[in-house]
Structures are given as C-alpha cells and as structure tokens.
PDB file of C-alpha atoms in Angstrom:
ATOM      1  CA  UNK A   1      -0.243   2.165 -28.105  1.00  0.00           C
ATOM      2  CA  UNK A   2      -2.188   4.661 -29.132  1.00  0.00           C
ATOM      3  CA  UNK A   3      -5.396   4.454 -31.581  1.00  0.00           C
ATOM      4  CA  UNK A   4      -5.750   5.593 -35.059  1.00  0.00           C
ATOM      5  CA  UNK A   5      -7.360   8.853 -33.512  1.00  0.00           C
ATOM      6  CA  UNK A   6      -3.968   9.241 -31.515  1.00  0.00           C
ATOM      7  CA  UNK A   7      -6.026   9.009 -28.196  1.00  0.00           C
ATOM      8  CA  UNK A   8      -4.205   6.505 -25.749  1.00  0.00           C
ATOM      9  CA  UNK A   9      -6.267   3.013 -25.847  1.00  0.00           C
ATOM     10  CA  UNK A  10      -9.068   2.257 -22.973  1.00  0.00           C
ATOM     11  CA  UNK A  11      -6.893   1.259 -20.087  1.00  0.00           C
ATOM     12  CA  UNK A  12      -3.574   2.766 -21.261  1.00  0.00           C
ATOM     13  CA  UNK A  13      -4.460   6.568 -20.278  1.00  0.00           C
ATOM     14  CA  UNK A  14      -2.147   7.604 -17.127  1.00  0.00           C
ATOM     15  CA  UNK A  15      -4.672   9.270 -15.410  1.00  0.00           C
ATOM     16  CA  UNK A  16      -7.380   6.731 -16.098  1.00  0.00           C
ATOM     17  CA  UNK A  17      -5.031   4.003 -14.558  1.00  0.00           C
ATOM     18  CA  UNK A  18      -4.316   6.265 -11.103  1.00  0.00           C
ATOM     19  CA  UNK A  19      -8.321   6.700 -11.073  1.00  0.00           C
ATOM     20  CA  UNK A  20      -8.642   3.122 -11.177  1.00  0.00           C
ATOM     21  CA  UNK A  21      -5.952   2.655  -8.726  1.00  0.00           C
ATOM     22  CA  UNK A  22      -7.505   5.080  -6.043  1.00  0.00           C
ATOM     23  CA  UNK A  23     -10.610   3.348  -6.401  1.00  0.00           C
ATOM     24  CA  UNK A  24      -9.371   0.043  -5.562  1.00  0.00           C
ATOM     25  CA  UNK A  25      -9.254  -1.046  -1.233  1.00  0.00           C
ATOM     26  CA  UNK A  26      -6.062  -0.787   0.079  1.00  0.00           C
ATOM     27  CA  UNK A  27      -5.498  -4.326   0.073  1.00  0.00           C
ATOM     28  CA  UNK A  28      -5.751  -4.548  -3.640  1.00  0.00           C
ATOM     29  CA  UNK A  29      -3.543  -1.578  -4.672  1.00  0.00           C
ATOM     30  CA  UNK A  30      -0.276  -2.340  -4.790  1.00  0.00           C
ATOM     31  CA  UNK A  31      -1.159  -5.808  -6.987  1.00  0.00           C
ATOM     32  CA  UNK A  32      -3.276  -3.878  -9.684  1.00  0.00           C
ATOM     33  CA  UNK A  33      -0.208  -0.743  -9.164  1.00  0.00           C
ATOM     34  CA  UNK A  34       2.745  -3.306 -10.331  1.00  0.00           C
ATOM     35  CA  UNK A  35       0.237  -4.539 -12.838  1.00  0.00           C
ATOM     36  CA  UNK A  36      -0.505  -1.444 -14.790  1.00  0.00           C
ATOM     37  CA  UNK A  37       3.149  -0.378 -14.096  1.00  0.00           C
ATOM     38  CA  UNK A  38       4.232  -3.981 -15.817  1.00  0.00           C
ATOM     39  CA  UNK A  39       1.879  -3.437 -18.717  1.00  0.00           C
ATOM     40  CA  UNK A  40       3.339   0.680 -19.559  1.00  0.00           C
ATOM     41  CA  UNK A  41       6.945  -0.939 -19.197  1.00  0.00           C
ATOM     42  CA  UNK A  42       6.021  -3.515 -21.790  1.00  0.00           C
ATOM     43  CA  UNK A  43       4.199  -1.147 -24.050  1.00  0.00           C
ATOM     44  CA  UNK A  44       7.722   1.017 -23.804  1.00  0.00           C
ATOM     45  CA  UNK A  45       5.733   3.722 -21.617  1.00  0.00           C
ATOM     46  CA  UNK A  46       8.677   3.874 -19.533  1.00  0.00           C
ATOM     47  CA  UNK A  47       7.610   7.681 -17.646  1.00  0.00           C
ATOM     48  CA  UNK A  48       4.468   6.041 -17.486  1.00  0.00           C
ATOM     49  CA  UNK A  49       5.263   3.320 -15.729  1.00  0.00           C
ATOM     50  CA  UNK A  50       7.542   5.517 -13.133  1.00  0.00           C
ATOM     51  CA  UNK A  51       4.375   7.585 -12.367  1.00  0.00           C
ATOM     52  CA  UNK A  52       2.395   4.440 -11.781  1.00  0.00           C
ATOM     53  CA  UNK A  53       4.732   2.820  -9.610  1.00  0.00           C
ATOM     54  CA  UNK A  54       5.371   6.064  -7.433  1.00  0.00           C
ATOM     55  CA  UNK A  55       1.662   6.359  -6.511  1.00  0.00           C
ATOM     56  CA  UNK A  56       1.101   5.201  -2.919  1.00  0.00           C
ATOM     57  CA  UNK A  57      -0.872   2.974  -1.323  1.00  0.00           C
ATOM     58  CA  UNK A  58      -3.700   5.149   0.628  1.00  0.00           C
ATOM     59  CA  UNK A  59      -4.727   4.200   4.143  1.00  0.00           C
ATOM     60  CA  UNK A  60      -8.041   2.968   4.754  1.00  0.00           C
ATOM     61  CA  UNK A  61      -9.295   6.525   5.886  1.00  0.00           C
ATOM     62  CA  UNK A  62      -7.484   7.869   2.437  1.00  0.00           C
ATOM     63  CA  UNK A  63      -9.614   5.104   0.375  1.00  0.00           C
ATOM     64  CA  UNK A  64     -13.037   5.978   2.479  1.00  0.00           C
ATOM     65  CA  UNK A  65     -12.436   9.918   2.050  1.00  0.00           C
ATOM     66  CA  UNK A  66     -12.222   8.821  -1.926  1.00  0.00           C
ATOM     67  CA  UNK A  67     -14.899   6.608  -1.907  1.00  0.00           C
ATOM     68  CA  UNK A  68     -17.345   9.603  -0.598  1.00  0.00           C
ATOM     69  CA  UNK A  69     -15.872  11.724  -3.209  1.00  0.00           C
ATOM     70  CA  UNK A  70     -16.791   9.252  -6.078  1.00  0.00           C
ATOM     71  CA  UNK A  71     -20.312   7.865  -4.604  1.00  0.00           C
ATOM     72  CA  UNK A  72     -21.660  10.740  -3.428  1.00  0.00           C
ATOM     73  CA  UNK A  73     -20.800  13.274  -6.485  1.00  0.00           C
ATOM     74  CA  UNK A  74     -23.596  16.118  -5.824  1.00  0.00           C
ATOM     75  CA  UNK A  75     -22.787  16.396  -1.794  1.00  0.00           C
ATOM     76  CA  UNK A  76     -19.059  16.544  -2.944  1.00  0.00           C
ATOM     77  CA  UNK A  77     -20.099  19.287  -5.046  1.00  0.00           C
ATOM     78  CA  UNK A  78     -22.015  21.083  -2.146  1.00  0.00           C
ATOM     79  CA  UNK A  79     -18.594  20.423  -0.031  1.00  0.00           C
ATOM     80  CA  UNK A  80     -16.307  21.742  -2.026  1.00  0.00           C
ATOM     81  CA  UNK A  81     -18.470  24.869  -2.729  1.00  0.00           C
ATOM     82  CA  UNK A  82     -19.101  25.616   1.034  1.00  0.00           C
ATOM     83  CA  UNK A  83     -15.485  25.194   1.597  1.00  0.00           C
ATOM     84  CA  UNK A  84     -14.774  27.894  -1.143  1.00  0.00           C
ATOM     85  CA  UNK A  85     -17.253  30.241   1.024  1.00  0.00           C
ATOM     86  CA  UNK A  86     -15.778  29.319   4.203  1.00  0.00           C
ATOM     87  CA  UNK A  87     -12.147  30.294   3.383  1.00  0.00           C
ATOM     88  CA  UNK A  88     -13.689  33.771   1.689  1.00  0.00           C
ATOM     89  CA  UNK A  89     -15.479  34.318   4.437  1.00  0.00           C
ATOM     90  CA  UNK A  90     -12.174  33.717   6.638  1.00  0.00           C
ATOM     91  CA  UNK A  91      -9.921  35.792   4.380  1.00  0.00           C
ATOM     92  CA  UNK A  92     -12.306  38.905   4.751  1.00  0.00           C
ATOM     93  CA  UNK A  93     -12.882  38.239   8.449  1.00  0.00           C
ATOM     94  CA  UNK A  94     -16.644  38.428   8.167  1.00  0.00           C
ATOM     95  CA  UNK A  95     -18.214  37.256  11.376  1.00  0.00           C
ATOM     96  CA  UNK A  96     -22.161  37.006  10.455  1.00  0.00           C
ATOM     97  CA  UNK A  97     -20.843  34.511   7.355  1.00  0.00           C
ATOM     98  CA  UNK A  98     -18.822  32.540   9.100  1.00  0.00           C
ATOM     99  CA  UNK A  99     -21.285  31.924  12.127  1.00  0.00           C
ATOM    100  CA  UNK A 100     -23.466  30.694   9.511  1.00  0.00           C
ATOM    101  CA  UNK A 101     -20.964  28.830   7.126  1.00  0.00           C
ATOM    102  CA  UNK A 102     -19.229  27.151   9.877  1.00  0.00           C
ATOM    103  CA  UNK A 103     -22.802  25.930  11.124  1.00  0.00           C
ATOM    104  CA  UNK A 104     -23.360  24.451   8.219  1.00  0.00           C
ATOM    105  CA  UNK A 105     -19.796  23.020   7.980  1.00  0.00           C
ATOM    106  CA  UNK A 106     -20.481  20.767  11.121  1.00  0.00           C
ATOM    107  CA  UNK A 107     -23.690  19.832   9.952  1.00  0.00           C
ATOM    108  CA  UNK A 108     -22.083  19.091   6.485  1.00  0.00           C
ATOM    109  CA  UNK A 109     -19.076  17.210   7.931  1.00  0.00           C
ATOM    110  CA  UNK A 110     -21.569  15.058  10.288  1.00  0.00           C
ATOM    111  CA  UNK A 111     -23.523  13.826   7.229  1.00  0.00           C
ATOM    112  CA  UNK A 112     -20.593  12.817   4.796  1.00  0.00           C
ATOM    113  CA  UNK A 113     -18.898  11.169   8.185  1.00  0.00           C
ATOM    114  CA  UNK A 114     -21.915   8.837   8.395  1.00  0.00           C
ATOM    115  CA  UNK A 115     -21.885   8.415   4.815  1.00  0.00           C
ATOM    116  CA  UNK A 116     -18.699   6.899   5.373  1.00  0.00           C
ATOM    117  CA  UNK A 117     -20.850   3.910   5.723  1.00  0.00           C
ATOM    118  CA  UNK A 118     -20.208   2.747   2.310  1.00  0.00           C
ATOM    119  CA  UNK A 119     -16.810   1.429   3.017  1.00  0.00           C
ATOM    120  CA  UNK A 120     -18.758  -1.220   5.146  1.00  0.00           C
ATOM    121  CA  UNK A 121     -20.841  -1.778   2.424  1.00  0.00           C
ATOM    122  CA  UNK A 122     -17.540  -2.278   0.144  1.00  0.00           C
ATOM    123  CA  UNK A 123     -16.601  -4.967   2.449  1.00  0.00           C
ATOM    124  CA  UNK A 124     -14.334  -3.043   4.534  1.00  0.00           C
ATOM    125  CA  UNK A 125     -15.800  -1.410   7.992  1.00  0.00           C
ATOM    126  CA  UNK A 126     -14.075   1.299   9.645  1.00  0.00           C
ATOM    127  CA  UNK A 127     -13.391   1.376  13.368  1.00  0.00           C
ATOM    128  CA  UNK A 128     -13.899   4.778  15.346  1.00  0.00           C
ATOM    129  CA  UNK A 129     -10.576   5.882  14.878  1.00  0.00           C
ATOM    130  CA  UNK A 130     -10.599   5.806  11.112  1.00  0.00           C
ATOM    131  CA  UNK A 131     -13.989   7.608  11.106  1.00  0.00           C
ATOM    132  CA  UNK A 132     -12.220  10.369  12.870  1.00  0.00           C
ATOM    133  CA  UNK A 133      -9.764  10.328  10.406  1.00  0.00           C
ATOM    134  CA  UNK A 134     -12.089  10.724   7.597  1.00  0.00           C
ATOM    135  CA  UNK A 135     -13.709  13.205   9.607  1.00  0.00           C
ATOM    136  CA  UNK A 136      -9.941  15.523  10.182  1.00  0.00           C
ATOM    137  CA  UNK A 137      -9.608  15.023   6.358  1.00  0.00           C
ATOM    138  CA  UNK A 138     -13.410  16.704   5.598  1.00  0.00           C
ATOM    139  CA  UNK A 139     -12.508  19.452   7.768  1.00  0.00           C
ATOM    140  CA  UNK A 140      -9.196  19.882   5.786  1.00  0.00           C
ATOM    141  CA  UNK A 141     -10.767  19.935   2.815  1.00  0.00           C
ATOM    142  CA  UNK A 142     -13.149  23.045   3.721  1.00  0.00           C
ATOM    143  CA  UNK A 143     -10.156  24.566   5.475  1.00  0.00           C
ATOM    144  CA  UNK A 144      -7.306  24.309   3.041  1.00  0.00           C
ATOM    145  CA  UNK A 145      -7.598  24.850  -0.913  1.00  0.00           C
ATOM    146  CA  UNK A 146      -4.433  22.264  -1.819  1.00  0.00           C
ATOM    147  CA  UNK A 147      -6.279  19.616  -0.032  1.00  0.00           C
ATOM    148  CA  UNK A 148      -9.330  20.550  -1.359  1.00  0.00           C
ATOM    149  CA  UNK A 149      -8.035  19.961  -4.691  1.00  0.00           C
ATOM    150  CA  UNK A 150      -6.451  16.385  -3.713  1.00  0.00           C
ATOM    151  CA  UNK A 151     -10.094  15.003  -2.389  1.00  0.00           C
ATOM    152  CA  UNK A 152     -11.451  16.848  -5.381  1.00  0.00           C
ATOM    153  CA  UNK A 153      -9.373  14.388  -7.677  1.00  0.00           C
ATOM    154  CA  UNK A 154     -10.464  11.664  -5.528  1.00  0.00           C
ATOM    155  CA  UNK A 155      -6.702  10.523  -4.900  1.00  0.00           C
ATOM    156  CA  UNK A 156      -6.157  10.973  -1.070  1.00  0.00           C
ATOM    157  CA  UNK A 157      -3.307   9.010   0.482  1.00  0.00           C
ATOM    158  CA  UNK A 158      -3.364   9.265   4.021  1.00  0.00           C
ATOM    159  CA  UNK A 159      -4.902  11.565   6.905  1.00  0.00           C
ATOM    160  CA  UNK A 160      -5.341  15.697   5.924  1.00  0.00           C
ATOM    161  CA  UNK A 161      -5.061  18.254   8.363  1.00  0.00           C
ATOM    162  CA  UNK A 162      -6.818  21.514   8.476  1.00  0.00           C
ATOM    163  CA  UNK A 163      -4.683  24.375   9.233  1.00  0.00           C
ATOM    164  CA  UNK A 164      -5.130  25.209  13.269  1.00  0.00           C
ATOM    165  CA  UNK A 165      -6.086  28.753  12.595  1.00  0.00           C
ATOM    166  CA  UNK A 166      -8.665  27.719  10.271  1.00  0.00           C
ATOM    167  CA  UNK A 167     -11.678  26.237  12.773  1.00  0.00           C
ATOM    168  CA  UNK A 168     -14.153  26.687  15.278  1.00  0.00           C
ATOM    169  CA  UNK A 169     -12.320  29.311  16.713  1.00  0.00           C
ATOM    170  CA  UNK A 170     -12.017  31.325  13.805  1.00  0.00           C
ATOM    171  CA  UNK A 171     -15.520  32.488  14.572  1.00  0.00           C
ATOM    172  CA  UNK A 172     -14.748  33.835  17.723  1.00  0.00           C
ATOM    173  CA  UNK A 173     -11.241  35.116  16.855  1.00  0.00           C
ATOM    174  CA  UNK A 174     -13.255  37.419  13.945  1.00  0.00           C
ATOM    175  CA  UNK A 175     -13.549  40.735  15.172  1.00  0.00           C
ATOM    176  CA  UNK A 176     -16.837  42.695  14.916  1.00  0.00           C
ATOM    177  CA  UNK A 177     -16.658  45.067  12.318  1.00  0.00           C
ATOM    178  CA  UNK A 178     -17.363  48.488  13.506  1.00  0.00           C
ATOM    179  CA  UNK A 179     -17.192  51.923  11.946  1.00  0.00           C
ATOM    180  CA  UNK A 180     -14.125  53.915  13.056  1.00  0.00           C
ATOM    181  CA  UNK A 181     -14.697  56.347  15.675  1.00  0.00           C
ATOM    182  CA  UNK A 182     -15.002  60.300  14.599  1.00  0.00           C
ATOM    183  CA  UNK A 183     -12.268  62.293  15.318  1.00  0.00           C
ATOM    184  CA  UNK A 184     -12.829  63.782  18.492  1.00  0.00           C
ATOM    185  CA  UNK A 185     -12.822  67.923  18.727  1.00  0.00           C
ATOM    186  CA  UNK A 186      -9.572  69.340  20.394  1.00  0.00           C
ATOM    187  CA  UNK A 187      -9.099  72.673  21.961  1.00  0.00           C
ATOM    188  CA  UNK A 188      -6.106  74.658  20.181  1.00  0.00           C
ATOM    189  CA  UNK A 189      -4.307  74.515  23.423  1.00  0.00           C
ATOM    190  CA  UNK A 190      -4.010  70.581  23.599  1.00  0.00           C
ATOM    191  CA  UNK A 191      -3.254  70.585  19.520  1.00  0.00           C
ATOM    192  CA  UNK A 192       0.582  69.246  20.371  1.00  0.00           C
ATOM    193  CA  UNK A 193      -0.392  67.342  22.808  1.00  0.00           C
ATOM    194  CA  UNK A 194      -2.799  65.332  21.004  1.00  0.00           C
ATOM    195  CA  UNK A 195      -0.600  64.989  17.794  1.00  0.00           C
ATOM    196  CA  UNK A 196       1.966  63.374  20.380  1.00  0.00           C
ATOM    197  CA  UNK A 197      -0.861  61.351  21.252  1.00  0.00           C
ATOM    198  CA  UNK A 198      -1.981  60.070  17.971  1.00  0.00           C
ATOM    199  CA  UNK A 199       1.761  60.036  16.946  1.00  0.00           C
ATOM    200  CA  UNK A 200       2.096  57.575  20.072  1.00  0.00           C
ATOM    201  CA  UNK A 201      -0.915  55.447  18.931  1.00  0.00           C
ATOM    202  CA  UNK A 202       0.143  55.298  15.000  1.00  0.00           C
ATOM    203  CA  UNK A 203       3.331  53.965  16.343  1.00  0.00           C
ATOM    204  CA  UNK A 204       1.642  51.484  18.953  1.00  0.00           C
ATOM    205  CA  UNK A 205      -0.661  50.315  16.026  1.00  0.00           C
ATOM    206  CA  UNK A 206       2.426  49.967  13.747  1.00  0.00           C
ATOM    207  CA  UNK A 207       4.093  47.696  16.315  1.00  0.00           C
ATOM    208  CA  UNK A 208       0.983  45.711  17.174  1.00  0.00           C
ATOM    209  CA  UNK A 209       0.978  45.276  13.166  1.00  0.00           C
ATOM    210  CA  UNK A 210       4.709  44.119  12.537  1.00  0.00           C
ATOM    211  CA  UNK A 211       3.434  41.767  15.582  1.00  0.00           C
ATOM    212  CA  UNK A 212       1.002  40.639  13.762  1.00  0.00           C
ATOM    213  CA  UNK A 213       2.682  39.818  10.656  1.00  0.00           C
ATOM    214  CA  UNK A 214       5.568  38.550  12.565  1.00  0.00           C
ATOM    215  CA  UNK A 215       2.940  35.749  13.970  1.00  0.00           C
ATOM    216  CA  UNK A 216       1.115  35.511  10.380  1.00  0.00           C
ATOM    217  CA  UNK A 217       4.714  34.351   8.970  1.00  0.00           C
ATOM    218  CA  UNK A 218       5.633  32.246  11.697  1.00  0.00           C
ATOM    219  CA  UNK A 219       2.108  30.488  11.608  1.00  0.00           C
ATOM    220  CA  UNK A 220       2.799  30.039   7.904  1.00  0.00           C
ATOM    221  CA  UNK A 221       6.374  28.576   8.439  1.00  0.00           C
ATOM    222  CA  UNK A 222       4.875  26.370  11.138  1.00  0.00           C
ATOM    223  CA  UNK A 223       1.744  25.278   8.282  1.00  0.00           C
ATOM    224  CA  UNK A 224       4.341  24.576   5.972  1.00  0.00           C
ATOM    225  CA  UNK A 225       6.282  22.478   8.237  1.00  0.00           C
ATOM    226  CA  UNK A 226       3.460  20.483   9.183  1.00  0.00           C
ATOM    227  CA  UNK A 227       2.410  19.629   6.131  1.00  0.00           C
ATOM    228  CA  UNK A 228       5.954  18.492   5.232  1.00  0.00           C
ATOM    229  CA  UNK A 229       5.959  16.713   8.218  1.00  0.00           C
ATOM    230  CA  UNK A 230       2.248  14.757   7.345  1.00  0.00           C
ATOM    231  CA  UNK A 231       3.478  14.257   4.065  1.00  0.00           C
ATOM    232  CA  UNK A 232       6.754  12.089   5.092  1.00  0.00           C
ATOM    233  CA  UNK A 233       4.206  10.201   7.755  1.00  0.00           C
ATOM    234  CA  UNK A 234       2.151   9.397   4.781  1.00  0.00           C
ATOM    235  CA  UNK A 235       4.659   8.410   2.694  1.00  0.00           C
ATOM    236  CA  UNK A 236       6.312   6.288   5.894  1.00  0.00           C
ATOM    237  CA  UNK A 237       2.731   4.644   6.473  1.00  0.00           C
ATOM    238  CA  UNK A 238       2.384   3.864   3.015  1.00  0.00           C
ATOM    239  CA  UNK A 239       5.766   2.543   2.790  1.00  0.00           C
ATOM    240  CA  UNK A 240       5.105   0.491   5.893  1.00  0.00           C
ATOM    241  CA  UNK A 241       1.807  -0.857   4.592  1.00  0.00           C
ATOM    242  CA  UNK A 242       3.753  -1.903   1.632  1.00  0.00           C
ATOM    243  CA  UNK A 243       6.483  -3.821   3.593  1.00  0.00           C
ATOM    244  CA  UNK A 244       3.907  -5.657   5.859  1.00  0.00           C
ATOM    245  CA  UNK A 245       1.932  -6.758   2.618  1.00  0.00           C
ATOM    246  CA  UNK A 246       5.284  -7.704   1.290  1.00  0.00           C
ATOM    247  CA  UNK A 247       6.035  -9.709   4.640  1.00  0.00           C
ATOM    248  CA  UNK A 248       2.846 -11.444   4.409  1.00  0.00           C
ATOM    249  CA  UNK A 249       2.990 -12.261   1.135  1.00  0.00           C
ATOM    250  CA  UNK A 250       7.091 -13.634   1.657  1.00  0.00           C
ATOM    251  CA  UNK A 251       5.692 -15.747   5.031  1.00  0.00           C
ATOM    252  CA  UNK A 252       2.863 -17.398   2.789  1.00  0.00           C
ATOM    253  CA  UNK A 253       6.146 -18.194  -0.098  1.00  0.00           C
ATOM    254  CA  UNK A 254       8.156 -19.279   2.922  1.00  0.00           C
ATOM    255  CA  UNK A 255       5.227 -21.485   4.362  1.00  0.00           C
ATOM    256  CA  UNK A 256       4.409 -23.110   1.041  1.00  0.00           C
ATOM    257  CA  UNK A 257       8.268 -23.542   0.311  1.00  0.00           C
ATOM    258  CA  UNK A 258       8.432 -25.080   3.916  1.00  0.00           C
ATOM    259  CA  UNK A 259       5.406 -27.754   2.936  1.00  0.00           C
ATOM    260  CA  UNK A 260       7.311 -28.862  -0.114  1.00  0.00           C
ATOM    261  CA  UNK A 261      10.650 -29.502   1.598  1.00  0.00           C
ATOM    262  CA  UNK A 262       8.993 -31.426   4.212  1.00  0.00           C
ATOM    263  CA  UNK A 263       6.882 -33.669   1.708  1.00  0.00           C
ATOM    264  CA  UNK A 264      10.485 -33.976   0.012  1.00  0.00           C
ATOM    265  CA  UNK A 265      12.238 -34.820   3.126  1.00  0.00           C
ATOM    266  CA  UNK A 266       9.476 -37.347   3.798  1.00  0.00           C
ATOM    267  CA  UNK A 267       9.968 -39.158   0.119  1.00  0.00           C
ATOM    268  CA  UNK A 268      13.776 -38.769   0.794  1.00  0.00           C
ATOM    269  CA  UNK A 269      13.451 -40.740   4.152  1.00  0.00           C
ATOM    270  CA  UNK A 270      11.297 -43.178   2.243  1.00  0.00           C
ATOM    271  CA  UNK A 271      13.734 -43.736  -0.406  1.00  0.00           C
ATOM    272  CA  UNK A 272      16.610 -43.844   1.855  1.00  0.00           C
ATOM    273  CA  UNK A 273      14.533 -46.823   3.889  1.00  0.00           C
ATOM    274  CA  UNK A 274      14.129 -48.656   0.356  1.00  0.00           C
ATOM    275  CA  UNK A 275      17.719 -48.272  -0.253  1.00  0.00           C
ATOM    276  CA  UNK A 276      18.806 -49.999   2.888  1.00  0.00           C
ATOM    277  CA  UNK A 277      16.283 -52.694   2.385  1.00  0.00           C
ATOM    278  CA  UNK A 278      17.793 -53.126  -1.444  1.00  0.00           C
ATOM    279  CA  UNK A 279      21.298 -53.340  -0.047  1.00  0.00           C
ATOM    280  CA  UNK A 280      20.217 -56.083   2.176  1.00  0.00           C
ATOM    281  CA  UNK A 281      18.668 -57.753  -0.481  1.00  0.00           C
ATOM    282  CA  UNK A 282      21.356 -57.028  -2.240  1.00  0.00           C
ATOM    283  CA  UNK A 283      23.892 -58.315   0.164  1.00  0.00           C
ATOM    284  CA  UNK A 284      21.885 -61.383   0.623  1.00  0.00           C
ATOM    285  CA  UNK A 285      21.156 -62.032  -3.067  1.00  0.00           C
ATOM    286  CA  UNK A 286      25.396 -62.006  -3.443  1.00  0.00           C
ATOM    287  CA  UNK A 287      25.606 -64.192  -0.913  1.00  0.00           C
ATOM    288  CA  UNK A 288      23.235 -66.490  -2.465  1.00  0.00           C
ATOM    289  CA  UNK A 289      25.299 -66.237  -5.772  1.00  0.00           C
ATOM    290  CA  UNK A 290      28.415 -67.465  -4.264  1.00  0.00           C
ATOM    291  CA  UNK A 291      27.196 -70.111  -2.725  1.00  0.00           C
ATOM    292  CA  UNK A 292      25.409 -71.148  -5.740  1.00  0.00           C
ATOM    293  CA  UNK A 293      28.804 -70.634  -7.601  1.00  0.00           C
ATOM    294  CA  UNK A 294      30.657 -72.685  -5.054  1.00  0.00           C
ATOM    295  CA  UNK A 295      27.627 -75.437  -5.296  1.00  0.00           C
ATOM    296  CA  UNK A 296      28.080 -75.510  -9.028  1.00  0.00           C
ATOM    297  CA  UNK A 297      31.959 -75.362  -9.069  1.00  0.00           C
ATOM    298  CA  UNK A 298      31.671 -78.780  -7.105  1.00  0.00           C
ATOM    299  CA  UNK A 299      28.774 -80.234  -9.243  1.00  0.00           C
ATOM    300  CA  UNK A 300      31.280 -79.661 -12.246  1.00  0.00           C
ATOM    301  CA  UNK A 301      34.198 -80.825 -10.591  1.00  0.00           C
ATOM    302  CA  UNK A 302      32.070 -84.472  -9.224  1.00  0.00           C
ATOM    303  CA  UNK A 303      30.484 -84.619 -13.074  1.00  0.00           C
ATOM    304  CA  UNK A 304      34.157 -84.718 -14.852  1.00  0.00           C
ATOM    305  CA  UNK A 305      35.376 -87.158 -12.237  1.00  0.00           C
ATOM    306  CA  UNK A 306      32.414 -89.059 -12.942  1.00  0.00           C
ATOM    307  CA  UNK A 307      32.727 -88.971 -16.595  1.00  0.00           C
ATOM    308  CA  UNK A 308      36.458 -89.620 -16.504  1.00  0.00           C
ATOM    309  CA  UNK A 309      35.756 -92.544 -14.688  1.00  0.00           C
ATOM    310  CA  UNK A 310      32.953 -93.809 -17.259  1.00  0.00           C
ATOM    311  CA  UNK A 311      35.024 -93.262 -19.816  1.00  0.00           C
ATOM    312  CA  UNK A 312      37.812 -95.524 -18.542  1.00  0.00           C
ATOM    313  CA  UNK A 313      34.865 -97.967 -17.240  1.00  0.00           C
ATOM    314  CA  UNK A 314      34.270 -98.099 -21.060  1.00  0.00           C
ATOM    315  CA  UNK A 315      37.536 -98.192 -22.496  1.00  0.00           C
ATOM    316  CA  UNK A 316      38.223-101.469 -20.101  1.00  0.00           C
ATOM    317  CA  UNK A 317      35.414-102.906 -21.183  1.00  0.00           C
ATOM    318  CA  UNK A 318      36.070-102.506 -25.145  1.00  0.00           C
ATOM    319  CA  UNK A 319      39.201-104.426 -24.419  1.00  0.00           C
ATOM    320  CA  UNK A 320      37.740-107.294 -22.306  1.00  0.00           C
ATOM    321  CA  UNK A 321      34.912-108.011 -25.232  1.00  0.00           C
ATOM    322  CA  UNK A 322      38.644-107.320 -27.585  1.00  0.00           C
ATOM    323  CA  UNK A 323      40.220-110.236 -25.739  1.00  0.00           C
ATOM    324  CA  UNK A 324      37.262-112.561 -25.988  1.00  0.00           C
ATOM    325  CA  UNK A 325      36.960-112.102 -29.436  1.00  0.00           C
ATOM    326  CA  UNK A 326      40.418-112.638 -30.596  1.00  0.00           C
ATOM    327  CA  UNK A 327      40.200-116.190 -28.363  1.00  0.00           C
TER     328      UNK A 327
END
C-alpha cells in the first residue's frame, strides 16, 4: 500500500519489517513473521511476503548480539571502527598497531559481553554457553567485514565465527619490520660464487613465496567452506527451533482437542445411560398400555353384554305391562 507521496505506508517497508522481527525475542519471532508475511500477501506484495517469510529466527545468542547493536549505538559504532582498524593493521602486518589494537579488542569485547545482561533485563537471561557464543560473535565482527556488516544491520541469526588466522596469535605471528641488509662487498674472485649463492637464495625465496601463496589459498578455501558449513548449521538450527515450536504448538492443540473429546465422550456416556433408562421406561409404558388396552376391551365387552341384558329386561317389562293393560 502506497501513500500519496509514493512511499510505503508505515509497517509496509520490508526493511522496517525485518528490523522489527530481529529486534524481537526468538519466542515471538515466528508468529510475528507469519503475521507480517500474511499482511504483505493480502496487499498483493508477493515478493515482499517471500522475503519476509524467508527470514530465519535468530538463536538466543544471535538475538542478544542484535540487542547489543541496537541498545548501545555509540559503543557499537566505536566497536565497528576498532574492527576496521584491526583488519587494516593485520593486512599491513604492523606489529605495533596490532599489539595496541589487540589490547583494545580484548577490553572492548569483554565490556560488550558483560553488556549482554541487557537480555536479562528484557526477560531472557543468558546461560554461560550463550554468553560465550555472543563473545565469539563479537570477535568475528572485529575480524570479518562480512560478519561486521551483518551485525551492523542488526540481523545476526546465529553464532558468527572469526577467521582462525585472525586472533591473538596474529600479533605474535606478525614479523617485526626491519631494514633490508646492505649488500656485502664481495671480492672479485668470489663474484661467480656470490652470483650462484644469490640465485639459490632467490630460488629459495620464490619457493617459500609459492608455499605461502598455496597456504593462503588453502586457508581461504577452508574459510569459505567453514562459513558455508556455519551458514548451513545456522539454517538447520533455526529450522530445528521452528520445528520444535511447531511441535509444541501442535502438542498444545492435541491436548486441547483431547480435552474436548474427553468431555464429549463423558456427555455421550451420560446420554447413553439416559437412553437406556428411557428404553426401560418405554418398555414398562408399553406393558402398561397393553394391559390397559386388554382391560379396556374386557370392560367394553362386559358393558355391551350388560346393555344387551338391560335392553332385554326392558323389553320384557314393557311386554308384561302391555298384557296387563289389555286384560
């Protein structure tokens, strides 16, 4: 539904709907998602409805991470800036910068994790396992620009995992910068030997560089495979949670239906008892009616016989009177 100025009416914008969904506790997510998707379908916005319906319910850790992002905007902004600085220092292998930024990272991750107590204030206390998942997600936000983008949007679905090569050990692994050694003076007689030595060194360096490139490529592939596996795991967890919620709802409906069936069966038992009593009463009434009919028939026969006798007696009496009168 569009307003006269061409913009979506409040509550119709898909991004606003998704923001609303991911701000909800996981227990309220599915019902509100289906409500919003149905509203979009009713308003003939099929593509919006599909996108809303495709939203995955976040885990408790994902919801807590989103809650931190929304409830602490200033700290979140500084946190994201620290992540960009850390990634830049790591890319340039700046040991001094890495050490300083890593100290900040540990302090801020610890502070942000403690602020997950916001979930308790919202009525959803977090277990130690969930708190560790929140901390892992925050470390991933610092290390991975894709994770940072998801968290910045406030739409974390599950646990985000930092790259394995980006961590506290990165500082120790970063080589110290040093000036290249000045070329040593070589006697003229050793020029050929020096060239051979230099060629061998260059070959060794090239082989080492190829080895490092292979390791970087292998690590990149492993990271992609891990991210894909984690994404699948998150989807399966969300699907399992939705199935569990549907199971609980179906169980509640089955319980209510069972209660109604039990009540109806009790009513049926009472009705059957009443019918048996009515049948017994009907039999007794039929017997009384049959007996009364027989008694009535007998009385009718007796009355008819008595009437005939009375008629005969009256006729005889009249005849006798007539005789006496004639005499």
